[in-house]
Tab-separated table of C-alpha atoms in Angstrom:
chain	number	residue	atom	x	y	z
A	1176	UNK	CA	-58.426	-16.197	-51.296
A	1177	UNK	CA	-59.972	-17.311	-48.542
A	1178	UNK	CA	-59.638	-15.424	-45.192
A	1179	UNK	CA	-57.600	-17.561	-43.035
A	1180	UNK	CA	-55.122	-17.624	-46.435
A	1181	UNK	CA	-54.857	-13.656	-46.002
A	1182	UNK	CA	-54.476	-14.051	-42.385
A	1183	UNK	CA	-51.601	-16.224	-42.403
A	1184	UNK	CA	-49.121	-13.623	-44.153
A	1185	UNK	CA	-50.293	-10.737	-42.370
A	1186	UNK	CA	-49.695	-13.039	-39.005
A	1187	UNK	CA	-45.849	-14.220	-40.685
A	1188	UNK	CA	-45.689	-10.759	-40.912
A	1189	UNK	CA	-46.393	-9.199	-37.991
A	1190	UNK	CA	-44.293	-12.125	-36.577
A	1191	UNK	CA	-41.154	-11.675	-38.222
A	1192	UNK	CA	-41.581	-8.073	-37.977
A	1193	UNK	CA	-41.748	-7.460	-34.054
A	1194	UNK	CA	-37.856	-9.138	-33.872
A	1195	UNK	CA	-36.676	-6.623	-35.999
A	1196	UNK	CA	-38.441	-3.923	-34.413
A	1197	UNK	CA	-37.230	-4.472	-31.131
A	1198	UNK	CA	-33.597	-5.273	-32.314
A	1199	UNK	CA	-33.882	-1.215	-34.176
A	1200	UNK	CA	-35.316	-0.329	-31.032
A	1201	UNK	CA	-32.556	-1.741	-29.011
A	1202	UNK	CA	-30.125	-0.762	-32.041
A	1203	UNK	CA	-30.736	3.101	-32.342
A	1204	UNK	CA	-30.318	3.413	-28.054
A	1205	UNK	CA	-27.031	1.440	-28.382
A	1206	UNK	CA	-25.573	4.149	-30.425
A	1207	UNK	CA	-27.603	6.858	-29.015
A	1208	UNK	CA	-24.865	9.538	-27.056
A	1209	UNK	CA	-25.673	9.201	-23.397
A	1210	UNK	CA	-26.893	12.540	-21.637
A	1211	UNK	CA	-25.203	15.780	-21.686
A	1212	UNK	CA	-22.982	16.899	-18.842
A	1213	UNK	CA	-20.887	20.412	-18.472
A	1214	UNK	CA	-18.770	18.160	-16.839
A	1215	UNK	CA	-15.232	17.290	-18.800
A	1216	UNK	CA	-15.255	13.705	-17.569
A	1217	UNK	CA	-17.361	11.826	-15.039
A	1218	UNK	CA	-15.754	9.423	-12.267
A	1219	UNK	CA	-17.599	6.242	-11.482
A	1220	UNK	CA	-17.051	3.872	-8.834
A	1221	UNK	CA	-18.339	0.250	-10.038
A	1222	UNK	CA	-17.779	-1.969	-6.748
A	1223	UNK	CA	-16.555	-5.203	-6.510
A	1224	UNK	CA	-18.957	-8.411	-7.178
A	1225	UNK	CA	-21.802	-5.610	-8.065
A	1226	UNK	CA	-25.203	-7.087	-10.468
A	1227	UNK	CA	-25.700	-6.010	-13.604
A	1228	UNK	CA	-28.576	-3.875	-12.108
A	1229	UNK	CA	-26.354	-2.470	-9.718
A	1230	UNK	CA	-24.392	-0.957	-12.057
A	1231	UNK	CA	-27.101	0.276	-14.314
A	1232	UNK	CA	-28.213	1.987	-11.180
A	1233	UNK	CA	-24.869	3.958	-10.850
A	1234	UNK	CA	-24.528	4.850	-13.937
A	1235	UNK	CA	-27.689	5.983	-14.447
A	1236	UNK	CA	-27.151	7.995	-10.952
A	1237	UNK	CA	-24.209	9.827	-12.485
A	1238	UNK	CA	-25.901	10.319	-16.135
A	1239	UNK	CA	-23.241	8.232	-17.982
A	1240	UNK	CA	-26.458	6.628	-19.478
A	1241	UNK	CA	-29.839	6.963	-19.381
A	1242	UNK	CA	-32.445	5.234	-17.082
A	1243	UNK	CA	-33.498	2.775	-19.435
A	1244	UNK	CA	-33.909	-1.077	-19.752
A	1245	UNK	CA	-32.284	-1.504	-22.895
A	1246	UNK	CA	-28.986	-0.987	-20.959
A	1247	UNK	CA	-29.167	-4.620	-19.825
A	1248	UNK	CA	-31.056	-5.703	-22.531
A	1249	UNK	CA	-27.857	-4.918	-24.388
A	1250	UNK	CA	-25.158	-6.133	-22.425
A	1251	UNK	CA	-27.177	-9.521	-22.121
A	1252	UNK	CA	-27.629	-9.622	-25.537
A	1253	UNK	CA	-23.799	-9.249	-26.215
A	1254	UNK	CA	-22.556	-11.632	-23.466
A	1255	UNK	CA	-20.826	-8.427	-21.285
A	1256	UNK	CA	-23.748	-8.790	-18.716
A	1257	UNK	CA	-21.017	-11.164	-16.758
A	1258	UNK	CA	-17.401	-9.370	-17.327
A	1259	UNK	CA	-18.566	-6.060	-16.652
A	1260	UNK	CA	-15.311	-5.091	-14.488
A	1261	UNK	CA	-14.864	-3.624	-10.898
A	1262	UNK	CA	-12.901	-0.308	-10.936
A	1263	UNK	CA	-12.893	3.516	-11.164
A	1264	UNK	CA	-14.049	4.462	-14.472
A	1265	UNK	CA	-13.677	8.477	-15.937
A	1266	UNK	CA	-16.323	8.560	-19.143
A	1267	UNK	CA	-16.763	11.399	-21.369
A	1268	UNK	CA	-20.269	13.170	-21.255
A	1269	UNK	CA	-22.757	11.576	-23.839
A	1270	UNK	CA	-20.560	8.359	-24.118
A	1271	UNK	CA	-22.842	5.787	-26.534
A	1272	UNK	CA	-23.971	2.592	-23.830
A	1273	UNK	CA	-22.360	0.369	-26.276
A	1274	UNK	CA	-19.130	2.127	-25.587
A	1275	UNK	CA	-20.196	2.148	-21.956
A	1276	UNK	CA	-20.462	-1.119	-22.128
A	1277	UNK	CA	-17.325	-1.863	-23.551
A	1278	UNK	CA	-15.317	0.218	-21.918
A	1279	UNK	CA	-16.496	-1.985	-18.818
A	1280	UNK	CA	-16.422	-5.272	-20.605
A	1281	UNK	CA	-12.363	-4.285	-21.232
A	1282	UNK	CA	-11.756	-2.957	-17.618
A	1283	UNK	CA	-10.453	0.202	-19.078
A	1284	UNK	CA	-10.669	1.509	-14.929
A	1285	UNK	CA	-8.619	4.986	-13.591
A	1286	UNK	CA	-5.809	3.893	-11.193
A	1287	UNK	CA	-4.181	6.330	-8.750
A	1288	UNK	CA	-0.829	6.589	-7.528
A	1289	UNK	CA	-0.667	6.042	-3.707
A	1290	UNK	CA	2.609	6.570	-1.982
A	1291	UNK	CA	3.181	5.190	1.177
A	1292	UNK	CA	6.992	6.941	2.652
A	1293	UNK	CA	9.984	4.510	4.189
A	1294	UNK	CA	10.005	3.872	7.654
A	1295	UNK	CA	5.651	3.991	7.995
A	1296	UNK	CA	4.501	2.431	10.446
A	1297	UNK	CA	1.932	-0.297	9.903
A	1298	UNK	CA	-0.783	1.835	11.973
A	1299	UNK	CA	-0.287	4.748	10.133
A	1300	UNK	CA	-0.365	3.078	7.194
A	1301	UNK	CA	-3.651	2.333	7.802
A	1302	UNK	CA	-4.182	5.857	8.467
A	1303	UNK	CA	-3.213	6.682	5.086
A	1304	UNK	CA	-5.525	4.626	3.091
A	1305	UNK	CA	-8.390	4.905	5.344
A	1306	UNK	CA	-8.023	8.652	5.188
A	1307	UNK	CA	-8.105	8.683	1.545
A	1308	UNK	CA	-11.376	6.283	1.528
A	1309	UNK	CA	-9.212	3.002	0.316
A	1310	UNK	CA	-9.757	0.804	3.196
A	1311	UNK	CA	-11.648	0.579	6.515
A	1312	UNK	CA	-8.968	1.655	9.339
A	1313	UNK	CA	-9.747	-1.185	11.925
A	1314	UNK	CA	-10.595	-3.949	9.310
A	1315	UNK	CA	-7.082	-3.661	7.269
A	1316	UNK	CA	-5.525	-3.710	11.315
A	1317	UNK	CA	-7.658	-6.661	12.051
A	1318	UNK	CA	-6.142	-8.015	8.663
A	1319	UNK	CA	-3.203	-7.400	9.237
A	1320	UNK	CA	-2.665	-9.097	12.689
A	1321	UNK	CA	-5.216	-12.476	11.488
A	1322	UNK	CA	-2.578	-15.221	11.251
A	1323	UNK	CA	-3.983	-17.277	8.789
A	1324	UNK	CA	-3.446	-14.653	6.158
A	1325	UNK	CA	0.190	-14.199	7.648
A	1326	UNK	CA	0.606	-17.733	7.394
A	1327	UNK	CA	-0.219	-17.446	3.510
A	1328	UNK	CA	1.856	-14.932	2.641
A	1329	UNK	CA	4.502	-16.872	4.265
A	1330	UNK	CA	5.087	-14.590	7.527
A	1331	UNK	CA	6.165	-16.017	10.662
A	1332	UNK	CA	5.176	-12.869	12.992
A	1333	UNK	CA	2.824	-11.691	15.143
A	1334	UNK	CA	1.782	-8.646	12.447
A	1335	UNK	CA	2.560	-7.680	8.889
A	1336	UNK	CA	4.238	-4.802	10.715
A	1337	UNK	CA	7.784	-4.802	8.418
A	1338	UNK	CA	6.064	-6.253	5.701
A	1339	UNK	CA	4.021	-3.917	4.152
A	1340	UNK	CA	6.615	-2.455	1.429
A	1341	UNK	CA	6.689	1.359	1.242
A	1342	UNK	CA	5.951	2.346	-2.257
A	1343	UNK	CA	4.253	3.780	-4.681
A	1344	UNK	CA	1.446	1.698	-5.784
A	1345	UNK	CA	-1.497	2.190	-8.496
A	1346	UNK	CA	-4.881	1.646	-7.445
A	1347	UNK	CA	-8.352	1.588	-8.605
A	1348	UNK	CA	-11.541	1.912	-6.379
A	1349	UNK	CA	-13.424	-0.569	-5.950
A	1350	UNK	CA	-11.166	-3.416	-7.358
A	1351	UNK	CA	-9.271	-3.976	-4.417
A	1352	UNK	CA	-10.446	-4.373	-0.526
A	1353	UNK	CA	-8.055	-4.388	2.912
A	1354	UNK	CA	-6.824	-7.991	2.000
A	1355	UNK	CA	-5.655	-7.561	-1.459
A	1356	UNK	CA	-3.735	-4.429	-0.536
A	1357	UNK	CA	-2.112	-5.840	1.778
A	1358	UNK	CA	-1.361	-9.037	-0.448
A	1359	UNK	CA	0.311	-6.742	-2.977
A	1360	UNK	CA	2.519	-4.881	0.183
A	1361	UNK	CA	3.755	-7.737	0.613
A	1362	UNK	CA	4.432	-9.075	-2.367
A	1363	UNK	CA	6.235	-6.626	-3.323
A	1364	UNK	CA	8.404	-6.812	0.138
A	1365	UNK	CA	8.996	-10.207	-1.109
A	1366	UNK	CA	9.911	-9.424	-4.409
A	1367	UNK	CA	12.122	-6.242	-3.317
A	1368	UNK	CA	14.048	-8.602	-0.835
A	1369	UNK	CA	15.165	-11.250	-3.078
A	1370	UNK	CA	15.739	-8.616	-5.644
A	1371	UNK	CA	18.050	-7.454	-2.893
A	1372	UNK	CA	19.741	-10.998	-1.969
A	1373	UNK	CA	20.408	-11.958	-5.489
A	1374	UNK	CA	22.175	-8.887	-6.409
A	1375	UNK	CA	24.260	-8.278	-2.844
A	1376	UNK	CA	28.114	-9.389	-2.942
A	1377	UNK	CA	28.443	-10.258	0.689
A	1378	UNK	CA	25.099	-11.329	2.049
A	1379	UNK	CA	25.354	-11.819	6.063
A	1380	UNK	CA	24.298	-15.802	6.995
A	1381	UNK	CA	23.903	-15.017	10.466
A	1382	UNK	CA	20.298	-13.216	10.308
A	1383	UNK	CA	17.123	-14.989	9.227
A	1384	UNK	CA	14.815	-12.741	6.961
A	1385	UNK	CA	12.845	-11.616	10.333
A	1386	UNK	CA	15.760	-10.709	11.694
A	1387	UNK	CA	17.257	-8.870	8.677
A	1388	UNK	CA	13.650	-6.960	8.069
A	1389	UNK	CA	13.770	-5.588	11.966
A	1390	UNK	CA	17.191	-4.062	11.825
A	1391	UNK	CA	16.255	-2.666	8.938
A	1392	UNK	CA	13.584	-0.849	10.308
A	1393	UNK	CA	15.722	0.081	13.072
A	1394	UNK	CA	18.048	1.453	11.051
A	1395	UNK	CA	15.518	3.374	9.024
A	1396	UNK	CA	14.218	4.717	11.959
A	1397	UNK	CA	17.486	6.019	13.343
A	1398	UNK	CA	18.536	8.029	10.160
A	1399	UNK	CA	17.718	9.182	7.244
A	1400	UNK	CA	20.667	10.394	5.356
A	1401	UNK	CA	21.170	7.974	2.875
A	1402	UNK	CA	25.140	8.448	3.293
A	1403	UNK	CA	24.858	7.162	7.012
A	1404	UNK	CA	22.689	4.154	6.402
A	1405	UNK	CA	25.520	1.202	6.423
A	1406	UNK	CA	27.328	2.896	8.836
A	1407	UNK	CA	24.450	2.805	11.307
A	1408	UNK	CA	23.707	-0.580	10.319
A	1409	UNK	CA	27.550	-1.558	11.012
A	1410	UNK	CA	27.025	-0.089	14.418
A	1411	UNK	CA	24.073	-2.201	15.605
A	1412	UNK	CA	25.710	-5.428	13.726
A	1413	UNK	CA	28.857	-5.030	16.058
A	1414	UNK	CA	27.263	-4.631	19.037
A	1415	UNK	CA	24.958	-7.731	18.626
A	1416	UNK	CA	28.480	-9.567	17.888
A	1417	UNK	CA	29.802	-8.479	20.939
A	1418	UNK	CA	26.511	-9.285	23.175
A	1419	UNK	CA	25.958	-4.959	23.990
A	1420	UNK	CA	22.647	-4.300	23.753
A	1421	UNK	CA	21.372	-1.819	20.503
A	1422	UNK	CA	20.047	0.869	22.806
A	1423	UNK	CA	17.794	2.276	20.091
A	1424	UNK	CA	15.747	5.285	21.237
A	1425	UNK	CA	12.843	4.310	18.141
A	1426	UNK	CA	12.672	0.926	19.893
A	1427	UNK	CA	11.453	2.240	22.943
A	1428	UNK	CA	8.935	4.624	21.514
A	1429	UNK	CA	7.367	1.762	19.559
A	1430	UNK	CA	7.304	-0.392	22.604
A	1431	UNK	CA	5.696	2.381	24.317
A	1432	UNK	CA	3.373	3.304	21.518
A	1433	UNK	CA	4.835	6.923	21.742
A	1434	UNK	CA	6.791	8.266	18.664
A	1435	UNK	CA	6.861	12.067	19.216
A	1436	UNK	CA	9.336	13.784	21.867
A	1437	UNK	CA	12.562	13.224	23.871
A	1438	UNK	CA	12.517	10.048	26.202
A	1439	UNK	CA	12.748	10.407	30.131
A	1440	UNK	CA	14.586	8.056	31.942
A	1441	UNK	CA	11.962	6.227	33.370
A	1442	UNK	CA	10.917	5.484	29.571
A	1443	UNK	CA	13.794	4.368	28.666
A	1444	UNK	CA	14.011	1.610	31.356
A	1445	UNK	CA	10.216	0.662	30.855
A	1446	UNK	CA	10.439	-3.145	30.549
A	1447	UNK	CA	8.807	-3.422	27.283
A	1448	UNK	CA	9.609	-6.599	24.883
A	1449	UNK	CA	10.771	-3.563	22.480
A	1450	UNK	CA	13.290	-1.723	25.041
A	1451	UNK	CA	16.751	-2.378	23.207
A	1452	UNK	CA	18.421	-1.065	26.487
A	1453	UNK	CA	16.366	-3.328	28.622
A	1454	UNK	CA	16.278	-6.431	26.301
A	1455	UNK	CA	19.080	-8.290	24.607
A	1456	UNK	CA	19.447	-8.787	21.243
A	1457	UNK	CA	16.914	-7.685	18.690
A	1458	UNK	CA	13.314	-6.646	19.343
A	1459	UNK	CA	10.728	-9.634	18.766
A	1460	UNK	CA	9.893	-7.676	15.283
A	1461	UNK	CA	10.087	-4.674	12.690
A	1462	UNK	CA	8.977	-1.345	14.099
A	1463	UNK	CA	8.162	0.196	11.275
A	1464	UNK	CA	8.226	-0.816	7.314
A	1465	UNK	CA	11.391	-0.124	6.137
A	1466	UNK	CA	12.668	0.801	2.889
A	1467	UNK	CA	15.106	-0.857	-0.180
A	1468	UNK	CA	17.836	1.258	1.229
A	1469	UNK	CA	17.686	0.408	4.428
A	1470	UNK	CA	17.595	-3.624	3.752
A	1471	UNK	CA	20.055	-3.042	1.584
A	1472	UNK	CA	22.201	-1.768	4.107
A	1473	UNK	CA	21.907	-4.417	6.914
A	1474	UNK	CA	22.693	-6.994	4.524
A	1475	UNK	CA	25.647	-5.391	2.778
A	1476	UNK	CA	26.748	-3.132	5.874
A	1477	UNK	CA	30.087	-1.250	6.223
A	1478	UNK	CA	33.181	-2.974	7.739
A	1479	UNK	CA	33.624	-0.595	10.369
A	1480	UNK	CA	34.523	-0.833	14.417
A	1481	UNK	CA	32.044	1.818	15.138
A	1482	UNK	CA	29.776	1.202	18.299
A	1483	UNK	CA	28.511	4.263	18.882
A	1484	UNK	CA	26.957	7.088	17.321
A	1485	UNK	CA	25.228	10.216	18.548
A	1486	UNK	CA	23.236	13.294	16.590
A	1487	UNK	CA	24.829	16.375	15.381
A	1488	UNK	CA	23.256	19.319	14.317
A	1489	UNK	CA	20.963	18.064	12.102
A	1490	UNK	CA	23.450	17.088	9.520
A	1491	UNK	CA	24.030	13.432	10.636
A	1492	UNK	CA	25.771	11.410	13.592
A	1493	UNK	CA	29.135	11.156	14.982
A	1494	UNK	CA	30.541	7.600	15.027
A	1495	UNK	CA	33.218	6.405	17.766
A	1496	UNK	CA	34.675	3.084	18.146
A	1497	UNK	CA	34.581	3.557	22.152
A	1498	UNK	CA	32.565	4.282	25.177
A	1499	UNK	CA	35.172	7.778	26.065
A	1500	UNK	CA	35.091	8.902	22.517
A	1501	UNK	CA	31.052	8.472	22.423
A	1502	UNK	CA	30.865	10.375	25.365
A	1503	UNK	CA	33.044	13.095	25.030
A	1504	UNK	CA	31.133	13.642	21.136
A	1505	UNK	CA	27.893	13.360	23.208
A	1506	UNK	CA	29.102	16.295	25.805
A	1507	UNK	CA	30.068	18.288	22.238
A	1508	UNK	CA	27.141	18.159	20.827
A	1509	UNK	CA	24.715	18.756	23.731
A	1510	UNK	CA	26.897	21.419	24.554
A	1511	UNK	CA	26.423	23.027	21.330
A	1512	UNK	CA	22.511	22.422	21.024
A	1513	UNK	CA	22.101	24.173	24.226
A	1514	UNK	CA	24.116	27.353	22.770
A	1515	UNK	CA	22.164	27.328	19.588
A	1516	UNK	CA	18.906	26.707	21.381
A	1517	UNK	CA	19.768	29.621	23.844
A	1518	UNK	CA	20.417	32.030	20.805
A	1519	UNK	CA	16.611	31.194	19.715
C-alpha cells in the first residue's frame, strides 16, 4: 500500500473523529452539575433585551454555571441562543447548563406579589416601586404625565393619576420597565371598570368615566369604612345636583400638595383648580387611585337626602340632610374631641 493510500484513512479518520470529539466534549459539560453553592437557591436577574454573552456573564457571576464557552456553544447549537427569556430566575446549586438553559428557553422566571393599597396616590406610587428597586422614581412620573402614552391607553387627562388600579400585581425583575407597569395599572382599571358597569343595576348617565373615576377617589379619600362608602358618595352626588359645592377637605390637600394635618383657613380658601370650596363642580381630575369599592359606590350610590356629613370618633361620620342639623352634629362632636383630647 502505497503511502498516500495509508494516509487517506488515517486523514478520514482524524476527520470524522474531531466532530465527535468536540460534540462529547460539549456533551459531558451539558450534563455536568454546575458549581456547588451552600446556598438553597440562587436569584438571578436576566435583564430585558440582554446578549447571549450577557447572560453567560451573570450567570457565571453568581456560579449557576461555570465560566466556560461551551455555555453558548450549547445554546447555539440547540436554537435557545435567541429565546433565552428576561426575568428573575431562583436555580438550585449545581443545576446542569442544559437545564439552565432550558429553564431560560421556557421562561420559568420568580414573580413577586406587589401590593399597591386603595386610595395611593400616583406619586407615592412611584415611591413604592422605586423603593423596592422596580422602577426609576422620576422616569415612571415622567411616564406617567407623557400624553402620547395617555393617549394610547385611551386617557383623556392630564396624568394617569386615577388610573393606576390599586392591586396586587405579580412581577418579575427585569421583564417589565416603568411603561409596561403602568400599561398593566391601567389595564386592569379598565378591565375592573367595565367589570363594574356590566354588573351595576342602576348605572348613573350623568357622569362620563373621568368624572365617575374622580369622585371615586374623592370618596375613597374621605372614608374608609366600607359601610359608609355609598352614603358618602350619595352626599357629594346631591350636592352637585343642587349646584353646592363638594367642600372636600382631601381636595384641598392635593391641590396644595399637602396630605398630612388639619387645614387652616387660609388653606382652605387657596384658589387652587382642586379647592372643592373654592371651585364648582368636580376637581379637573382623580386625586388619588381609587379602589373597586369606591367606583362601585359612585355609580350605584345610596338614595339618600344627605348633604352633609362630619367625623365622629373614629368610628365613622354623621350624616344630616340640612345645614342646622350639620352644624349642631359638628358642635357635638368637636365638643366631645376636645373632652377626650383633654383627658390625654
Amino acid at each position: 500500500m502505497t503511502f498516500l493510500g495509508l494516509r487517506l484513512p488515517v486523514l478520514l479518520l482524524f476527520f470524522l473523529g474531531l466532530p465527535f470529539l468536540w460534540l462529547l466534549w460539549l456533551g459531558l459539560y451539558a450534563i455536568s452539575p454546575g458549581p456547588p453553592s451552600t446556598a438553597k437557591q440562587i436569584e438571578v436577574v436576566i435583564p430585558s433585551r440582554a446578549s447571549l454573552a450577557a447572560i453567560k456573564k451573570i450567570l457565571a457571576e453568581n456560579k449557576v454555571i461555570e465560566d466556560d464557552p461551551r455555555f453558548s456553544m450549547l445554546a447555539l447549537l440547540t436554537g435557545a441562543s435567541a429565546k433565552l427569556r428576561a426575568g428573575e430566575y431562583a436555580f438550585e446549586p449545581g443545576k446542569k447548563p442544559l437545564e439552565v438553559i432550558e429553564l431560560l428557553k421556557k421562561g420559568k422566571v420568580l414573580y413577586r406579589p406587589v401590593t399597591i393599597p386603595e386610595g395611593t396616590e400616583m406619586i407615592k406610587i412611584a415611591g413604592m416601586l422605586a423603593a423596592d428597586g422596580w422602577v426609576d422614581l422620576q422616569h415612571f412620573l415622567d411616564l406617567a404625565r407623557d400624553p402620547e402614552l395617555r393617549e394610547s391607553l385611551g386617557i383623556n387627562a392630564d396624568s394617569m393619576e386615577g388610573y393606576l388600579f390599586p392591586d396586587t400585581f405579580y412581577l418579575s425583575r427585569g421583564q417589565q420597565d416603568e411603561a409596561e407597569l403602568i400599561r398593566m395599572m391601567v389595564q386592569r382599571h379598565f378591565q375592573v371598570y367595565s367589570d363594574i358597569i356590566q354588573n351595576a343595576e342602576n348605572v348613573l348617565p350623568r357622569l362620563s368615566h373621568h368624572e365617575i373615576i374622580t369622585l371615586a377617589s374623592i370618596v375613597e379619600k374621605e372614608t374608609g369604612n366600607p359601610e359608609e362608602r355609598q352614603l358618602v358618595a350619595s352626599v357629594f352626588l346631591n350636592r352637585l345636583e343642587r349646584g353646592m359645592r363638594l367642600q372636600a377637605d382631601p381636595t384641598v390637600r392635593y391641590g396644595l400638595k399637602d396630605n398630612a394635618g388639619p387645614l387652616t383657613q387660609d388653606e382652605l380658601k387657596a384658589p387652587t383648580p382642586y379647592n372643592t370650596y373654592v371651585i364648582s363642580g368636580l376637581p379637573p381630575g382623580p386625586i388619588t387611585n381609587p379602589g373597586k369599592a369606591a367606583i362601585e359606590a359612585v355609580i350605584s350610590p345610596a338614595h339618600t337626602d344627605y348633604l352633609f356629613f362630619v367625623a365622629k370618633d373614629g368610628t365613622g361620620h354623621h350624616f344630616s340632610r340640612s345645614l342646622e342639623e350639620h352644624n349642631k352634629a359638628v358642635a357635638k362632636y368637636r365638643e366631645k374631641g376636645l373632652k377626650e383630647k383633654s383627658k390625654e
